[in-house]
PDB file of C-alpha atoms in Angstrom:
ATOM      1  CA  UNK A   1       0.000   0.000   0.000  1.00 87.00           C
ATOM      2  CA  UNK A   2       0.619   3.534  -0.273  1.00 91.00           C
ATOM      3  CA  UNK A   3       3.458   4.236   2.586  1.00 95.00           C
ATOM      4  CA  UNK A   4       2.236   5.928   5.520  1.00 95.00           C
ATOM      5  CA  UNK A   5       3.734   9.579   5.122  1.00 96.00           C
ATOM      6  CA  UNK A   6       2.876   9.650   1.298  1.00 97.00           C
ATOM      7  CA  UNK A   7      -1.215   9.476   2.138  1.00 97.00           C
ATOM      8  CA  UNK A   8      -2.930  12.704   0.631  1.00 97.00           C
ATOM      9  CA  UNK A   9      -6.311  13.915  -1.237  1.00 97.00           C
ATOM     10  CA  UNK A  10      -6.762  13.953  -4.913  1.00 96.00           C
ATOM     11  CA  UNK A  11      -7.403  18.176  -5.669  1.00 96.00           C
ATOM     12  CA  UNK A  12      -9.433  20.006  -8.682  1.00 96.00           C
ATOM     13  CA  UNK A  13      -6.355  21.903  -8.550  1.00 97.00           C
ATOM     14  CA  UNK A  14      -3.235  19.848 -10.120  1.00 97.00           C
ATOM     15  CA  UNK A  15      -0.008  19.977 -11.781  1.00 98.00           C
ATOM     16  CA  UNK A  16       2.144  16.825 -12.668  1.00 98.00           C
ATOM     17  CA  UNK A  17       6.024  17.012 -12.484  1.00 98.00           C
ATOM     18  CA  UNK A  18       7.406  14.531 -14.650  1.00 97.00           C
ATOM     19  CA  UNK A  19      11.377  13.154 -13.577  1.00 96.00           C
ATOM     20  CA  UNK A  20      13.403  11.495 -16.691  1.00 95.00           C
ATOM     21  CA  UNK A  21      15.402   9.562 -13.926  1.00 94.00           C
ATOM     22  CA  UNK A  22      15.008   9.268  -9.485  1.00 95.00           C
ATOM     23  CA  UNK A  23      17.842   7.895  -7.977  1.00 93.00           C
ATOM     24  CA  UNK A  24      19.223   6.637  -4.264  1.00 90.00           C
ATOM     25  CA  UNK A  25      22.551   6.491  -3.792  1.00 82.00           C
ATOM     26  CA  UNK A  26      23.428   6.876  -7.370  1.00 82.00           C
ATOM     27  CA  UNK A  27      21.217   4.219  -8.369  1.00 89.00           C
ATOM     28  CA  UNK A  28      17.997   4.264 -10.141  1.00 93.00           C
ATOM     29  CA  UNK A  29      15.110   3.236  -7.621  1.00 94.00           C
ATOM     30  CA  UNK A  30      13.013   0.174  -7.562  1.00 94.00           C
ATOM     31  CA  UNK A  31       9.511  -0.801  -9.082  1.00 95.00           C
ATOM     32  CA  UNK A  32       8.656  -0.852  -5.113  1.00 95.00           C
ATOM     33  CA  UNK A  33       9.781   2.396  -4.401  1.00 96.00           C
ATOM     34  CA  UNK A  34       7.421   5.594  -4.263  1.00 97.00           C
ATOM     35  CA  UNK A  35       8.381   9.504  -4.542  1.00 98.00           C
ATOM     36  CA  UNK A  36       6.338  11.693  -2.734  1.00 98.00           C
ATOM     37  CA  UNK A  37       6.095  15.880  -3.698  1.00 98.00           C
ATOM     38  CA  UNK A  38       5.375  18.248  -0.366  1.00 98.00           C
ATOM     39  CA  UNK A  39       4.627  21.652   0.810  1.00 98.00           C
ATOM     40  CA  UNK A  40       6.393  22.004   3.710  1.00 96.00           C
ATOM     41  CA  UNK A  41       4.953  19.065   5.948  1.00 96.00           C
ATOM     42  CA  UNK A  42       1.960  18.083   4.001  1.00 97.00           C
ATOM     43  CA  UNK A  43       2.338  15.225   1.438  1.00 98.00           C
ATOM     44  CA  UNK A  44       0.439  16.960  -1.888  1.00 98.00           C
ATOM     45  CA  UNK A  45       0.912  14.114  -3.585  1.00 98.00           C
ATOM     46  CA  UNK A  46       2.620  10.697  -4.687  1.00 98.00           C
ATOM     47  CA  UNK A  47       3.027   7.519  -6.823  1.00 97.00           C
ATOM     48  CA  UNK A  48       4.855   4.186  -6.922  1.00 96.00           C
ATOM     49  CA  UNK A  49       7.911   4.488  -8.797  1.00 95.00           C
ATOM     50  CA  UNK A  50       7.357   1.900 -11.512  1.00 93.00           C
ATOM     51  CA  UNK A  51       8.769   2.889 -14.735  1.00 91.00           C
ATOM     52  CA  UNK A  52       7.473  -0.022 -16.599  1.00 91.00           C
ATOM     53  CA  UNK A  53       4.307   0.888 -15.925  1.00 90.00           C
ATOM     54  CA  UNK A  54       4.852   4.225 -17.034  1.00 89.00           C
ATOM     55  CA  UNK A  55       4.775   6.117 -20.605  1.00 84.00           C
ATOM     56  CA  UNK A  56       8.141   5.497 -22.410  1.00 85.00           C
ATOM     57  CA  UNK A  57       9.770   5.224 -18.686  1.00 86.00           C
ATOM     58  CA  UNK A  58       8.943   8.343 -17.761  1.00 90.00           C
ATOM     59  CA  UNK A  59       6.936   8.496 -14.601  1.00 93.00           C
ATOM     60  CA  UNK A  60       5.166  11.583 -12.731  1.00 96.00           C
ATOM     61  CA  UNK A  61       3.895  12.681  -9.640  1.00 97.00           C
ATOM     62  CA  UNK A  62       0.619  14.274  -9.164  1.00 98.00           C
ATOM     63  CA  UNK A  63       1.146  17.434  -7.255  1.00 98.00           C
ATOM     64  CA  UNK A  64      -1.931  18.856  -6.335  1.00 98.00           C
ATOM     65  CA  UNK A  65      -3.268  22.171  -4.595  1.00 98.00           C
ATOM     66  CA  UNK A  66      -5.451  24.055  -2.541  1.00 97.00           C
ATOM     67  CA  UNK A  67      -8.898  23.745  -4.033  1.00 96.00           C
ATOM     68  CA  UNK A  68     -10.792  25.760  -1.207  1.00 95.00           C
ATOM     69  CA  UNK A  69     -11.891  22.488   0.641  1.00 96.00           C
ATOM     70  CA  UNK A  70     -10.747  21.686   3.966  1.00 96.00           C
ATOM     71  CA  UNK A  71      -9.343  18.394   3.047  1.00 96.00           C
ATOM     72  CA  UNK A  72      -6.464  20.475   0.578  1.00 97.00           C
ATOM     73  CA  UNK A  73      -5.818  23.250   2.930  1.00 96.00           C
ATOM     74  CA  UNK A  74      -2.203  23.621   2.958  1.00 97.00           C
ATOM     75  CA  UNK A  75      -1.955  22.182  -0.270  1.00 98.00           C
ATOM     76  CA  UNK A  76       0.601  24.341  -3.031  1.00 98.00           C
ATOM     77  CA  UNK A  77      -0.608  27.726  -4.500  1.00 98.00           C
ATOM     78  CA  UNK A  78       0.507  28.992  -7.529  1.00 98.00           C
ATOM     79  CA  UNK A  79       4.548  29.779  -7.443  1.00 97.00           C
ATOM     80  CA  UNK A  80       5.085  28.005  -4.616  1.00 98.00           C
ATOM     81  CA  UNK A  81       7.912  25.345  -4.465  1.00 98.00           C
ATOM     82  CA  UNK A  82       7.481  21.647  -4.061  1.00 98.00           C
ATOM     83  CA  UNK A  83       9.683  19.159  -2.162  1.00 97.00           C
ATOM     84  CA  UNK A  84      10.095  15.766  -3.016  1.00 97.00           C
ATOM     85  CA  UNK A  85      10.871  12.888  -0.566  1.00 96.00           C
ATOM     86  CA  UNK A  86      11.979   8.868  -2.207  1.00 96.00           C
ATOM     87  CA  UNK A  87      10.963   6.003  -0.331  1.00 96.00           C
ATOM     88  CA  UNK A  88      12.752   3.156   0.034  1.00 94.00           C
ATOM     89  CA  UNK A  89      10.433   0.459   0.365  1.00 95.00           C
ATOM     90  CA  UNK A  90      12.866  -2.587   0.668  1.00 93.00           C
ATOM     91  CA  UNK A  91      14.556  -0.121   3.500  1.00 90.00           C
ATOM     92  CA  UNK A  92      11.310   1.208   4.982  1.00 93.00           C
ATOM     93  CA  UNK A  93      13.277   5.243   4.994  1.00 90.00           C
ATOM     94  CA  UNK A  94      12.385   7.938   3.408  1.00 93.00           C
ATOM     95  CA  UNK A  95      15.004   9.939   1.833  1.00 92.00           C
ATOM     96  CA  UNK A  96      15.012  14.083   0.952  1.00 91.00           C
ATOM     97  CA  UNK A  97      14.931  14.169  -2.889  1.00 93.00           C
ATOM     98  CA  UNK A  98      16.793  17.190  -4.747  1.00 91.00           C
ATOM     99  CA  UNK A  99      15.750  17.790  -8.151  1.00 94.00           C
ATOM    100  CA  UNK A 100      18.457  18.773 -10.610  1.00 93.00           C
ATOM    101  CA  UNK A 101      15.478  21.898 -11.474  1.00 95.00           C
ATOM    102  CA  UNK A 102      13.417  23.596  -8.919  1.00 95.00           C
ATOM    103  CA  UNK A 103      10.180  24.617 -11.018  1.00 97.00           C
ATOM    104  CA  UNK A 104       7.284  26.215  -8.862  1.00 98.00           C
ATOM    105  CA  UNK A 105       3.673  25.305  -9.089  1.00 98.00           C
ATOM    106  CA  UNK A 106       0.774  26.382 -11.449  1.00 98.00           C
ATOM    107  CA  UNK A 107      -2.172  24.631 -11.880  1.00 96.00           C
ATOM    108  CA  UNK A 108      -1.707  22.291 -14.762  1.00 97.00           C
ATOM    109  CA  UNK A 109       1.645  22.389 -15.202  1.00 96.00           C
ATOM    110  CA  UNK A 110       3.521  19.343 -16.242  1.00 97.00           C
ATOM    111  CA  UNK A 111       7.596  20.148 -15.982  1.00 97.00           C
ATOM    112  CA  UNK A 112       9.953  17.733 -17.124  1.00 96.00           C
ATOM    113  CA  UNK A 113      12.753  17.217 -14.618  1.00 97.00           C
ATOM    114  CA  UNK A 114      15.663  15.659 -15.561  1.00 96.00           C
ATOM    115  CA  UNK A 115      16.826  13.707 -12.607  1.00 94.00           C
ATOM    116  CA  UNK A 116      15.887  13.354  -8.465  1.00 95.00           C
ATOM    117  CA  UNK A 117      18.557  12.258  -6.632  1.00 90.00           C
ATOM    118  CA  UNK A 118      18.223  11.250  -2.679  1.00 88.00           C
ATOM    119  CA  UNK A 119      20.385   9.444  -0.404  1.00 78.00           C
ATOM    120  CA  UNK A 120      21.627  11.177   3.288  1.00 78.00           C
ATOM    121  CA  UNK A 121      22.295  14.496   2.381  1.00 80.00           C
ATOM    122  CA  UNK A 122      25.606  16.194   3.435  1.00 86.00           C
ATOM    123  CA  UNK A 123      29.074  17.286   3.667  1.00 91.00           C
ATOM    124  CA  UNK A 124      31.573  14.644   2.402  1.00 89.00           C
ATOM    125  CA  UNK A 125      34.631  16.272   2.515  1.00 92.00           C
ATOM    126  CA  UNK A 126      36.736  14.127   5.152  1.00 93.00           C
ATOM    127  CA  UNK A 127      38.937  17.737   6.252  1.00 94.00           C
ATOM    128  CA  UNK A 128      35.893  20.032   6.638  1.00 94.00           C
ATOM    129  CA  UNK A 129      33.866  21.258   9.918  1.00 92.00           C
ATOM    130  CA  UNK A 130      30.732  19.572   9.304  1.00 93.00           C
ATOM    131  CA  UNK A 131      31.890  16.230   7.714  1.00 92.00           C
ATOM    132  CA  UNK A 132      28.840  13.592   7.944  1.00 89.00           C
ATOM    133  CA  UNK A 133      30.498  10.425   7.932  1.00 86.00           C
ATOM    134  CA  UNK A 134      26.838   8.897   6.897  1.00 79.00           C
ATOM    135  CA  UNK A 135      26.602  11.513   3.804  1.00 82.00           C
ATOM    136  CA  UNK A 136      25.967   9.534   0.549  1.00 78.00           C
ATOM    137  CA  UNK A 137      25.123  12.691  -1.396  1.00 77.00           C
ATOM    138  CA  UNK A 138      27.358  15.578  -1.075  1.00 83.00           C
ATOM    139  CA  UNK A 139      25.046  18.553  -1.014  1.00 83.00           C
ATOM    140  CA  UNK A 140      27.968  21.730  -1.267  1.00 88.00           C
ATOM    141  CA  UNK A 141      27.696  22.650   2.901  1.00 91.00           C
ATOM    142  CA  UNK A 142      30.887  21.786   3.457  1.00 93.00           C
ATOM    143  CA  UNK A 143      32.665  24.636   5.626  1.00 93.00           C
ATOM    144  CA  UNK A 144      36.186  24.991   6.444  1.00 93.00           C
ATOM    145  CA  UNK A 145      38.158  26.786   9.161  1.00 92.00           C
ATOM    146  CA  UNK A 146      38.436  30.324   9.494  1.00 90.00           C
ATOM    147  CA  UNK A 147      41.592  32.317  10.253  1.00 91.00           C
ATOM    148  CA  UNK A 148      41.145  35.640  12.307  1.00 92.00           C
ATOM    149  CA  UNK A 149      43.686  37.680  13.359  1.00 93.00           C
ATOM    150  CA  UNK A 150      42.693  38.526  17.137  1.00 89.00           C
ATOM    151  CA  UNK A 151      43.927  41.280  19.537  1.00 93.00           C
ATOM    152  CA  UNK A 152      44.357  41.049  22.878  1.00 89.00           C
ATOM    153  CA  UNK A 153      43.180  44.786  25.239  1.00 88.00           C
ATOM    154  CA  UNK A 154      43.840  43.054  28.499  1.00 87.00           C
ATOM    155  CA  UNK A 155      44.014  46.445  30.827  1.00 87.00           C
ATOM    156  CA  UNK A 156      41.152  47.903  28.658  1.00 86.00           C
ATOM    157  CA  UNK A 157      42.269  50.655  27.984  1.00 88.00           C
ATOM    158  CA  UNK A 158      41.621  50.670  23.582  1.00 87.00           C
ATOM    159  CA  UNK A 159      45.237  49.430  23.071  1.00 86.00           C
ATOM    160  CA  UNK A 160      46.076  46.120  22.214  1.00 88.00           C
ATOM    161  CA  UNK A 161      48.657  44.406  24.025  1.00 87.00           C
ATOM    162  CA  UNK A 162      49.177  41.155  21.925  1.00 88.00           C
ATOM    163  CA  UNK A 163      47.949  39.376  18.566  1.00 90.00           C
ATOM    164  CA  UNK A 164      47.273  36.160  17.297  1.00 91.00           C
ATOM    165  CA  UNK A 165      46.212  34.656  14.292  1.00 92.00           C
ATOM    166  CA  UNK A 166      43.614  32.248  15.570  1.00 90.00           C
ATOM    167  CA  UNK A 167      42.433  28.942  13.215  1.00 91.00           C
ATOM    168  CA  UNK A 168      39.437  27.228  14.249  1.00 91.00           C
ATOM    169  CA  UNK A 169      36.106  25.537  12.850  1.00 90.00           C
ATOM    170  CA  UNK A 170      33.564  28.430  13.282  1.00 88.00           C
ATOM    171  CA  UNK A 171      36.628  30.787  14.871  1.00 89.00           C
ATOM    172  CA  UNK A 172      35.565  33.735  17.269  1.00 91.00           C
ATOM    173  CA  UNK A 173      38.556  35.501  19.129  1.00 88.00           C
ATOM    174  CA  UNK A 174      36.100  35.475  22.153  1.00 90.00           C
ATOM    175  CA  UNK A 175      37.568  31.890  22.457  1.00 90.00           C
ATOM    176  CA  UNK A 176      40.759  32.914  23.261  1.00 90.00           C
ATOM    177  CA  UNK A 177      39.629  34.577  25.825  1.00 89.00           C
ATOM    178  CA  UNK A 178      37.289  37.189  27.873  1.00 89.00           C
ATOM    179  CA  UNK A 179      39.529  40.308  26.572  1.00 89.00           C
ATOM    180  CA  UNK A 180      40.190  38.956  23.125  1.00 91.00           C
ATOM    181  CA  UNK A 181      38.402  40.741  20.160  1.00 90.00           C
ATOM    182  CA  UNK A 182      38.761  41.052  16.378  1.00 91.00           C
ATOM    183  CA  UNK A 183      39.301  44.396  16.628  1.00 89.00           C
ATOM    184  CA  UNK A 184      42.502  46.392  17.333  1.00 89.00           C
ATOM    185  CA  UNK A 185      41.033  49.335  19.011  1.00 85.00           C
ATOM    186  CA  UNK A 186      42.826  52.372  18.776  1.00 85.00           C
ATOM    187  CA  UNK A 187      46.656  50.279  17.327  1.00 83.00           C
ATOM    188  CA  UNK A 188      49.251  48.548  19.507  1.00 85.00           C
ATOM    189  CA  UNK A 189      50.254  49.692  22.879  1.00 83.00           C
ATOM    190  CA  UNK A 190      53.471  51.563  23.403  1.00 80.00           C
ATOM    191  CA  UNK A 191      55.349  50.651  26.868  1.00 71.00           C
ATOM    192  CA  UNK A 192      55.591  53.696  28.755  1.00 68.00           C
ATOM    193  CA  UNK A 193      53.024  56.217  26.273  1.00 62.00           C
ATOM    194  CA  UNK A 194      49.715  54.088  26.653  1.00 51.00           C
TER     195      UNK A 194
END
């Protein structure tokens, strides 16, 4: 059956976005596996991923909209942006899908899309901040360390009496201490004139 966060209501309102190729993990889904189209939280629509059941191996998903009944309140509105979610149905997950083209919704649309690709979405870069060592698809947040050069005021009085150039993941002189700061006041103390 239809899995359980892919359940919606059929809506007068409709568009249908078409995807040449959905893949997980670099590999083309299953006959079992569904993709699902969202706004926001609510499931707008969905179909089993079947492409030989499909027209030339193309398959679509009905993505429908707010029609003025309760049952499709939430439901897209014209230019608003859908999201797509793969399920794996010999894993039981769902998976965030990306489309290679973000098209937003009119009624009776029916955008080609050439590819959906989900997996665990993430940095993969092994010497970056926020490496996800369960990434399978590397989505471009990777961030690096920062270099700031901090000074060091410690008898407040605008004049700093040391630097340092301080690498970190997400540097802030602050953590170099209470009196550090990236800014160097009024210039360098002078023994004896400051």
């Amino acid at each position: 059956g239809t899995p359980l966060e892919f359940v919606f209501t059929q809506s007068t309102q409709q568009a249908f976005y078409y995807f040449n190729t959905v893949i997980l993990d670099g590999v083309d889904i299953d006959a079992n596996d569904w993709v699902g189209a969202f706004n926001g939280e609510t499931c707008v629509g969905a179909s089993q991923w079947d492409t030989n059941l499909c027209g030339g191996g193309v398959c679509e998903v009905p993505v429908f909209g707010d029609d003025g009944y309760p049952a499709t309140e939430g439901y897209m509105l014209p230019g608003y942006l859908p999201t797509f979610k793969i399920y794996d149905a010999s894993e039981t997950i769902y998976y965030n899908g990306i489309p290679s083209e973000e098209v937003p919704w009119m009624q009776f649309e029916t955008p080609i899309i050439d590819i959906l690709s989900g997996g665990v979405f993430g940095c993969m870069d092994e010497t970056a901040c926020n490496y996800n060592n369960i990434a399978t698809e590397d989505d471009g947040s990777c961030e690096y360390e920062d270099t700031l050069t901090c000074y060091d005021d410690v008898d407040d009085d605008g004049y700093y009496n040391d630097s340092h150039d301080h690498t970190d993941c997400y540097a802030d002189c602050i953590d170099l201490g209470d009196s550090w700061t990236d800014s160097s006041g009024n210039g360098p103390e002078v023994f004896g004139c400051t």
